[in-house]
Amino acid sequence: MKLAVVGKGGVGKTTLAGLLARVWAERGYRVLAVDADPDANLASMLPLDDGAVRPQPLAARRDLIDTLSGRSVLPGGMVLLNPDVGQVLPELRVSWGGGHGLVSLGWHKGGGQGCYCAEHATLKRVLSAVVTGPVDVVVIDAEAGLEHLSRGTAAAADAVVVVVQPGRRSVETAFAARALATDLGLNRVHPVLVGYADAGQVEQVQQALGDWPLLAALPWHDEIRRADLEGRPPAIPDPLQAPLQRLALTLIASTPTSRP
Ligand SMILES: Nc1ncnc2c1ncn2[C@@H]1O[C@H](COP(=O)(O)OP(=O)(O)OP(=O)(O)O)[C@@H](O)[C@H]1O
Ligand SMILES: [Mg+2]
């Protein structure tokens, strides 16, 4: 299964993607975590294996981008969109949790450099090809906003989780995300609430979502924020265990996979 975690900026996408990856890993699934945010930080949520260093995002690997896009071989600014992704993935992979994979594919252009259609088209290819290895679950941590949906990068996903926090703005973004996902033919789009303070907030968010049911709700917990402050992967706090385990199982059970 390939799961894309999307949503408004700062709502908890990376936190949720990292926690889900760890829960699946603990349950015996072979997990590939994909950081698709050029401002990469999914590695901070995962226990990297001995000797593994935080991966450099593709955004920082001009050499690989040029190889992937064929930019260097075509004259006249034309870009070739048939990257040999198999060639670069091993170079980008780092190991965590005893052999699970993490690749950092975040990618952007500097300010004022115009359209980056070619980069997104290539990223789309990379994401489609990413399950060629022995992997059961791919978790994609998207960059903030709707870029991966509006550009179709997330089309390779089997399911999408849209993270919302207690607040109307992230819920509005979630509806926009669902509309774009539907355009891509993705019908499994589930809102998940992260960082609620009390049951009243869960109820209010569900009301704002109307008949679109929250698939899970994870409370605010100081350990998550403290670990971020201290620059280490958080322990999974007790109050988050049950909703996370249920969410992990529900996603697997309710998602037909892209492989037979
Ligand atoms: N359940 C939680 N309890 C406490 N703090 C949380 C919780 N979930 C996330 N946070 C904190 O909220 C902040 C934002 O989380 P995170 O980085 O996961 O968001 P994001 O959506 O990935 O952000 P960005 O859009 O910048 O990629 C972090 O400091 C994180 O530690
Ligand atoms: Mg993030």
Coordinates of C-alpha atoms and ligand atoms in Angstrom, one line a residue:
M1 CA 0.0 0.0 0.0
K2 CA 1.2 3.5 -0.8
L3 CA -0.2 6.1 1.6
A4 CA 0.3 9.9 1.0
V5 CA 0.0 12.1 4.0
V6 CA -1.0 15.6 3.0
G7 CA -2.5 18.8 4.6
K8 CA -2.0 22.4 5.5
G9 CA 1.4 23.6 6.7
G10 CA 2.4 22.7 10.2
V11 CA -0.6 20.5 11.0
G12 CA 1.4 17.4 11.9
K13 CA 1.9 15.6 8.6
T14 CA 5.5 14.6 9.3
T15 CA 4.7 13.5 12.8
L16 CA 1.8 11.3 11.7
A17 CA 3.8 9.9 8.7
G18 CA 6.7 9.0 11.0
L19 CA 4.5 7.5 13.7
L20 CA 2.6 5.4 11.2
A21 CA 5.8 4.2 9.6
R22 CA 7.1 3.1 13.0
V23 CA 3.8 1.3 13.9
W24 CA 3.8 -0.6 10.7
A25 CA 7.4 -1.5 11.1
E26 CA 6.8 -2.8 14.6
R27 CA 4.0 -4.9 13.3
G28 CA 6.3 -6.7 10.9
Y29 CA 5.6 -4.8 7.6
R30 CA 8.5 -3.8 5.5
V31 CA 8.2 0.0 5.3
L32 CA 9.6 2.5 2.9
A33 CA 9.2 6.1 4.2
V34 CA 9.3 8.7 1.5
D35 CA 10.0 12.3 2.4
A36 CA 8.6 14.3 -0.5
D37 CA 9.1 17.7 1.2
P38 CA 12.1 19.7 -0.1
D39 CA 12.3 21.0 3.5
A40 CA 13.0 17.4 4.5
N41 CA 12.6 16.3 8.2
L42 CA 10.9 12.9 8.2
A43 CA 14.2 11.4 9.2
S44 CA 13.8 13.2 12.6
M45 CA 10.8 11.0 13.4
L46 CA 12.6 7.7 12.7
P47 CA 15.2 5.8 14.6
L48 CA 18.0 5.7 12.0
D49 CA 20.1 2.6 12.0
D50 CA 23.7 2.7 13.2
G51 CA 25.9 4.5 10.7
A52 CA 22.9 6.0 8.8
V53 CA 23.1 9.7 8.3
R54 CA 20.1 11.9 7.6
P55 CA 19.4 11.8 3.8
Q56 CA 20.0 14.8 1.7
P57 CA 16.7 15.7 -0.1
L58 CA 16.7 15.4 -3.9
A59 CA 16.4 19.1 -3.9
A60 CA 20.0 19.3 -2.8
R61 CA 21.2 16.8 -5.4
R62 CA 21.5 18.8 -8.6
D63 CA 23.6 16.1 -10.1
L64 CA 20.8 13.5 -9.7
I65 CA 18.1 15.9 -10.8
D66 CA 20.0 16.5 -14.0
T67 CA 20.5 12.8 -14.5
L68 CA 16.8 12.1 -13.8
S69 CA 15.4 14.8 -16.0
G70 CA 17.8 14.3 -18.9
R71 CA 18.2 18.1 -18.7
S72 CA 21.8 17.9 -19.6
V73 CA 21.4 16.0 -22.8
L74 CA 18.6 17.8 -24.6
P75 CA 19.2 21.1 -26.4
G76 CA 16.9 24.0 -26.5
G77 CA 15.6 23.7 -22.9
M78 CA 13.6 20.5 -23.8
V79 CA 13.4 18.1 -20.9
L80 CA 13.3 14.3 -21.2
L81 CA 10.8 12.8 -18.8
N82 CA 11.9 9.1 -18.7
P83 CA 14.2 9.0 -15.7
D84 CA 15.9 5.8 -14.9
V85 CA 14.7 6.0 -11.3
G86 CA 15.9 2.5 -10.4
Q87 CA 19.4 3.8 -10.8
V88 CA 19.2 6.7 -8.3
L89 CA 16.9 5.2 -5.6
P90 CA 19.6 3.1 -3.9
E91 CA 21.8 6.1 -3.7
L92 CA 19.1 8.0 -1.9
R93 CA 18.0 5.3 0.6
V94 CA 19.0 5.3 4.2
S95 CA 18.1 2.6 6.7
W96 CA 16.0 2.9 9.9
G97 CA 14.4 0.7 12.5
G98 CA 16.5 -2.4 11.6
G99 CA 16.4 -2.3 7.8
H100 CA 13.4 -0.2 6.8
G101 CA 14.0 2.4 4.1
L102 CA 13.8 6.1 4.0
V103 CA 14.3 8.1 0.8
S104 CA 14.2 11.9 0.6
L105 CA 12.7 13.0 -2.7
G106 CA 11.7 16.6 -1.8
W107 CA 12.4 18.8 -4.7
H108 CA 12.0 22.5 -5.5
K109 CA 13.4 25.3 -7.5
G110 CA 15.0 28.4 -6.1
G111 CA 12.9 31.6 -6.1
G112 CA 12.1 33.1 -9.4
Q113 CA 13.2 30.1 -11.5
G114 CA 9.8 29.7 -13.1
C115 CA 7.7 26.6 -13.6
Y116 CA 8.8 23.3 -12.2
C117 CA 6.6 21.0 -14.1
A118 CA 9.5 18.9 -15.2
E119 CA 10.6 18.3 -11.7
H120 CA 7.2 17.2 -10.6
A121 CA 6.7 15.0 -13.6
T122 CA 9.9 13.3 -12.7
L123 CA 9.0 13.0 -9.0
K124 CA 5.8 11.4 -10.1
R125 CA 7.7 8.7 -12.0
V126 CA 10.0 8.2 -9.0
L127 CA 7.0 7.8 -6.7
S128 CA 5.4 5.3 -9.0
A129 CA 8.6 3.2 -9.3
V130 CA 9.4 3.4 -5.6
V131 CA 7.9 0.0 -4.7
T132 CA 10.1 -2.1 -6.9
G133 CA 12.0 -3.4 -3.9
P134 CA 10.7 -5.7 -1.1
V135 CA 8.3 -3.3 0.5
D136 CA 4.8 -3.8 2.0
V137 CA 4.0 -0.2 2.8
V138 CA 5.1 3.1 1.4
V139 CA 4.4 6.2 3.5
I140 CA 4.8 9.5 1.7
D141 CA 5.2 12.7 3.7
A142 CA 4.1 15.5 1.4
E143 CA 5.1 19.1 1.5
A144 CA 2.6 21.6 2.9
G145 CA -0.3 22.6 0.8
L146 CA -1.8 21.0 -2.3
E147 CA 1.2 20.9 -4.6
H148 CA 1.5 17.1 -4.7
L149 CA -2.2 16.8 -5.5
S150 CA -2.5 19.7 -7.9
R151 CA 0.5 18.5 -9.9
G152 CA -0.6 14.8 -9.7
T153 CA 2.6 13.7 -7.9
A154 CA 0.4 11.9 -5.4
A155 CA -1.5 10.0 -8.1
A156 CA 0.6 6.9 -7.3
A157 CA -0.9 6.6 -3.9
D158 CA -3.5 4.0 -3.0
A159 CA -4.9 6.1 -0.1
V160 CA -4.5 9.7 1.1
V161 CA -4.6 10.9 4.7
V162 CA -5.4 14.6 5.1
V163 CA -4.2 15.8 8.4
V164 CA -6.3 18.4 10.1
Q165 CA -5.7 20.2 13.4
P166 CA -8.4 21.7 15.6
G167 CA -9.2 24.7 13.4
R168 CA -11.4 25.6 10.4
R169 CA -8.5 26.6 8.1
S170 CA -7.0 23.1 8.0
V171 CA -10.4 21.6 7.5
E172 CA -10.9 23.9 4.4
T173 CA -7.6 22.7 3.1
A174 CA -8.8 19.2 3.6
F175 CA -11.8 19.7 1.5
A176 CA -9.7 21.3 -1.2
A177 CA -7.3 18.3 -1.0
R178 CA -10.2 15.9 -1.3
A179 CA -11.5 17.6 -4.5
L180 CA -8.0 17.4 -6.1
A181 CA -7.5 13.8 -5.0
T182 CA -10.9 12.9 -6.6
D183 CA -9.7 14.5 -9.8
L184 CA -6.7 12.2 -9.7
G185 CA -9.0 9.2 -9.3
L186 CA -8.1 8.8 -5.6
N187 CA -11.2 7.9 -3.7
R188 CA -9.7 6.8 -0.5
V189 CA -9.1 10.2 1.2
H190 CA -9.4 10.2 4.9
P191 CA -9.2 13.1 7.4
V192 CA -7.2 12.5 10.5
L193 CA -7.2 15.0 13.4
V194 CA -3.8 15.5 15.1
G195 CA -3.2 17.5 18.2
Y196 CA -6.6 17.9 19.8
A197 CA -6.9 19.0 23.5
D198 CA -10.3 17.6 24.5
A199 CA -13.3 15.6 23.2
G200 CA -15.1 18.8 22.4
Q201 CA -12.5 19.7 19.8
V202 CA -12.9 16.3 18.1
E203 CA -16.6 16.9 18.0
Q204 CA -16.2 20.4 16.5
V205 CA -13.9 19.3 13.9
Q206 CA -16.2 16.4 12.9
Q207 CA -19.0 18.9 12.7
A208 CA -17.0 21.0 10.3
L209 CA -16.2 18.0 8.2
G210 CA -20.0 17.1 8.0
D211 CA -20.6 13.6 6.7
W212 CA -16.9 13.1 6.0
P213 CA -15.8 10.9 8.9
L214 CA -12.5 11.4 10.8
L215 CA -10.6 8.1 10.4
A216 CA -8.7 8.8 13.6
A217 CA -8.0 11.5 16.2
L218 CA -4.6 11.8 17.9
P219 CA -4.4 14.0 21.0
W220 CA -1.8 16.7 21.7
H221 CA 1.0 15.3 23.8
D222 CA 4.0 17.1 25.2
E223 CA 6.4 14.3 24.4
I224 CA 5.9 14.9 20.7
R225 CA 6.8 18.6 21.0
R226 CA 9.6 18.0 23.5
A227 CA 11.2 15.4 21.2
D228 CA 11.1 17.9 18.3
L229 CA 12.7 20.6 20.5
E230 CA 15.4 18.1 21.6
G231 CA 15.9 16.9 18.0
R232 CA 15.2 13.2 18.6
P233 CA 12.4 10.8 17.5
P234 CA 9.6 10.9 20.0
A235 CA 8.6 7.9 22.1
I236 CA 5.1 7.0 21.2
P237 CA 3.1 8.3 24.1
D238 CA 0.5 6.0 25.7
P239 CA -2.6 8.1 24.7
L240 CA -1.5 8.0 21.1
Q241 CA -0.9 4.2 21.0
A242 CA -4.5 3.0 20.6
P243 CA -5.7 5.5 18.0
L244 CA -2.4 5.0 16.0
Q245 CA -2.6 1.2 16.1
R246 CA -6.3 1.3 15.0
L247 CA -5.5 3.8 12.2
A248 CA -2.6 1.6 10.9
L249 CA -4.8 -1.5 10.8
T250 CA -7.8 0.3 9.3
L251 CA -5.7 1.8 6.5
I252 CA -4.2 -1.6 5.6
A253 CA -7.6 -3.4 5.8
S254 CA -9.5 -0.8 3.8
T255 CA -7.0 -0.2 1.0
P256 CA -6.7 -2.5 -1.9
T257 CA -3.1 -2.4 -2.8
S258 CA -1.5 -1.4 -6.1
R259 CA 0.2 -4.8 -6.3
P260 CA -1.5 -8.2 -6.7
Ligands
LIG1 N1 0.1 15.2 18.7 C1 1.0 16.2 18.8 N2 1.3 16.6 20.1 C2 2.1 17.6 20.3 N3 2.9 18.2 19.3 C3 2.6 17.8 18.0 C4 1.7 16.7 17.7 N4 1.8 16.5 16.4 C5 2.7 17.4 15.9 N5 3.2 18.1 16.9 C6 4.2 19.2 16.7 O1 3.7 20.2 15.8 C7 4.7 20.7 15.0 C8 4.4 20.5 13.6 O2 4.4 19.1 13.3 P1 4.9 18.5 11.9 O3 6.3 19.0 11.6 O4 4.7 17.1 11.9 O5 3.9 19.3 10.9 P2 3.9 19.3 9.3 O6 2.5 19.3 8.9 O7 4.8 18.2 8.8 O8 4.6 20.6 9.0 P3 5.2 21.2 7.6 O9 4.0 21.7 6.8 O10 6.1 22.3 7.9 O11 5.8 20.0 6.9 C9 6.0 20.0 15.5 O12 6.7 20.7 16.4 C10 5.5 18.7 16.1 O13 6.4 18.2 17.1
MG2 MG 6.4 18.2 7.4

